[in-house]
Coordinates of C-alpha atoms in Angstrom, one line a residue:
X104 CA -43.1 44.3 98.4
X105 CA -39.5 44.6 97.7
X106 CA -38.0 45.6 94.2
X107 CA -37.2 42.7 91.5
X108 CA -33.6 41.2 92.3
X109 CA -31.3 42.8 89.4
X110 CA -29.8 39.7 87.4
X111 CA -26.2 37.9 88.6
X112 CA -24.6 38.7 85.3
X113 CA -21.4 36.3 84.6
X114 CA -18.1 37.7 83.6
X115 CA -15.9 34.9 83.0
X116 CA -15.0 33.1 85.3
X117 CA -17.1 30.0 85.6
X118 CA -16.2 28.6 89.0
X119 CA -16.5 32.2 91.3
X120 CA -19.7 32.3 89.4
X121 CA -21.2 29.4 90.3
X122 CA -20.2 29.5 94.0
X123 CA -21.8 33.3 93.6
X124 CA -25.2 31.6 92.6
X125 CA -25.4 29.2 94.6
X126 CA -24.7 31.2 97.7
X127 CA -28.1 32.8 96.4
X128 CA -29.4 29.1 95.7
X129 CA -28.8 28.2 99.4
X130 CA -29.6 31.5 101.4
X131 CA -32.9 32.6 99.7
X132 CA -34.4 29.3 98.2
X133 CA -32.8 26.0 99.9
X134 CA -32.7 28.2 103.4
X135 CA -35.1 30.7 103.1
X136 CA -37.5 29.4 104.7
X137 CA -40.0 30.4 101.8
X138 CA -43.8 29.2 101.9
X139 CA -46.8 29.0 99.5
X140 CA -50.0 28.9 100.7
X141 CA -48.7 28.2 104.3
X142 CA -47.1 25.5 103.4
X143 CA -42.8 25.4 103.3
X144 CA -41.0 24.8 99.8
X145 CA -38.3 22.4 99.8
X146 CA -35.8 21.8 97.4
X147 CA -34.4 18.4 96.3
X148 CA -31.2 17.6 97.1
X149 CA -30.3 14.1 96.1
X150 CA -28.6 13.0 94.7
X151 CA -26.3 15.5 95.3
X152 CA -23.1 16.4 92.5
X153 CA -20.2 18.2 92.9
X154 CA -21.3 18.5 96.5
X155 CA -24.2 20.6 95.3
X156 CA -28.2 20.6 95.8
X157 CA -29.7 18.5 93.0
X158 CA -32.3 20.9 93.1
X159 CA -29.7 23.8 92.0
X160 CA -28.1 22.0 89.3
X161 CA -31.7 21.4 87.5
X162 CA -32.5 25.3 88.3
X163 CA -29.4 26.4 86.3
X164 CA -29.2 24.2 83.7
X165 CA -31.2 23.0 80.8
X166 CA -31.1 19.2 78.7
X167 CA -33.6 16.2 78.3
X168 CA -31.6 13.7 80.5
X169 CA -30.1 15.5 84.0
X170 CA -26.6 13.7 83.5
X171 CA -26.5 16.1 80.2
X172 CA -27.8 19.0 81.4
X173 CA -25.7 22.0 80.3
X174 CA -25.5 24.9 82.6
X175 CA -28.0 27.7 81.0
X176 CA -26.9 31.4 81.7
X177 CA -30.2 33.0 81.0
X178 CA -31.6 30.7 84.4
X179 CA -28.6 31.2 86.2
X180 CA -28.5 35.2 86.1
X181 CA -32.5 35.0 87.3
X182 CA -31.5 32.7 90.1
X183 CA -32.6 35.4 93.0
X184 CA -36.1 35.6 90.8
X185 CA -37.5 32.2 92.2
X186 CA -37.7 33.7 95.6
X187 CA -38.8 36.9 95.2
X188 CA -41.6 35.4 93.0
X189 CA -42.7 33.1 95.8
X190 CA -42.6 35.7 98.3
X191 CA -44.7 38.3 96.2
X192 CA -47.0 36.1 94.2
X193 CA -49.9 37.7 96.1
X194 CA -48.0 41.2 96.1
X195 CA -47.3 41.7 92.6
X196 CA -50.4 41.7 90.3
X197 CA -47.3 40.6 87.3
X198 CA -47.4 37.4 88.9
X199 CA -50.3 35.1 87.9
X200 CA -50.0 31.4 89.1
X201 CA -52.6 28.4 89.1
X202 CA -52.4 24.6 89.3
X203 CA -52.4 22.3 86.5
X204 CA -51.6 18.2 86.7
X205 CA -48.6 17.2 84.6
X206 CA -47.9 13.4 84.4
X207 CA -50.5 12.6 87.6
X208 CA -48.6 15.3 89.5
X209 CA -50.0 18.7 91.0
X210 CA -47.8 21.6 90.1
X211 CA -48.6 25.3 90.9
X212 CA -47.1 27.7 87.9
X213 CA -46.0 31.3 88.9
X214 CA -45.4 32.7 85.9
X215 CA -43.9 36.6 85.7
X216 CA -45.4 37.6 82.0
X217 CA -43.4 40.4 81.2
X218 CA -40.2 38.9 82.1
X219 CA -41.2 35.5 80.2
X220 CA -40.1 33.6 83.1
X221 CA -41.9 30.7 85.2
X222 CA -41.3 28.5 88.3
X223 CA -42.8 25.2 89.1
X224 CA -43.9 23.7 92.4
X225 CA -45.0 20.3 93.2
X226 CA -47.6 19.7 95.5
X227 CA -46.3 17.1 98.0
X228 CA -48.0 16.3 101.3
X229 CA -47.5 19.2 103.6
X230 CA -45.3 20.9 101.8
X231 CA -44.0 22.1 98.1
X232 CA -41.3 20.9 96.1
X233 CA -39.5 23.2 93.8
X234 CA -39.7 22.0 90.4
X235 CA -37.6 24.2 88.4
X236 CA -37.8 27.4 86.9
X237 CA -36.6 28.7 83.7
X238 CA -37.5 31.6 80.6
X239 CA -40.3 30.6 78.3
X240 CA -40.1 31.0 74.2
X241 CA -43.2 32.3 72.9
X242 CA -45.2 29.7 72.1
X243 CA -44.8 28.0 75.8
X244 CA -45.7 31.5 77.1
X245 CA -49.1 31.0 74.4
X246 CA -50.0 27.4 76.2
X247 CA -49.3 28.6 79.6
X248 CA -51.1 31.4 79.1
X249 CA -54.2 29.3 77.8
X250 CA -54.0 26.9 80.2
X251 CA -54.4 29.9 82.9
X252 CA -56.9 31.8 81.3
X253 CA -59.2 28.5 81.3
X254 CA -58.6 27.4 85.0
X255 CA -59.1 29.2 88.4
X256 CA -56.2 29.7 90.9
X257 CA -55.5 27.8 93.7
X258 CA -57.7 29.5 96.4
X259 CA -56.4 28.3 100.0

């Protein structure tokens, strides 16, 4: 098991910074050939904007509608998070994950409870879509937590 990615902290300059992350966007998610259960993740990547995955513009930002989503630092710095999460989610006994149904849809949570910090998959047909992933408040951490505690995990 490898050692937690150390956050991508910004410092000031908003354009190197975003080419920075999604260098780790492309290489380790969108590329990196990561799998859950067997299955490969894939990222969505239309409609693309500013030549950029859809998928990575959801990942780093945060809003009710996607065409005003604000970039969100505190999910930009964990960027290199999603894929060590996926990759250790059977390592690391931090991790705890399960599937719930959201709006008809299958989604596995990983969630990483001391860090306060979750990431969604969809199950698709074959594969796994990543959803998002973001830092919880308090009270989402609560539900979460709940909803966990009353369902078993995804066994093969």
């Amino acid at each position: 098991m490898q050692q937690m990615p150390e956050l991508i902290s910004f410092h000031g300059n908003w354009s190197l910074y975003e080419n920075e992350i999604y260098k780790y966007y492309c290489d380790e998610i969108a590329n990196g050939n990561l799998t859950f259960e067997s299955k490969p993740i894939r990222c969505q990547y239309r409609p693309p904007s500013k030549g950029k995955h859809f998928g990575f513009w959801h990942i780093i930002s945060t809003g009710e509608y996607e065409d005003e989503r604000l970039p969100d630092l505190k999910r930009c710095e964990r960027i290199r998070w999603i894929a060590w999460i996926i990759k250790n989610y059977k390592l690391d006994n931090k991790i705890s994950w399960w599937q719930n149904k959201r709006k008809g849809n299958t989604h596995i949570v990983l969630l990483l409870e001391e860090e306060n910090y979750v990431v969604i998959l969809a199950k698709r047909e074959g594969y796994y879509l990543l959803k998002t992933a973001y830092c919880i408040e308090p009270h989402r951490k609560k539900l979460l937590m709940r909803e966990r505690d009353n369902l078993s995990p995804l066994k093969g």
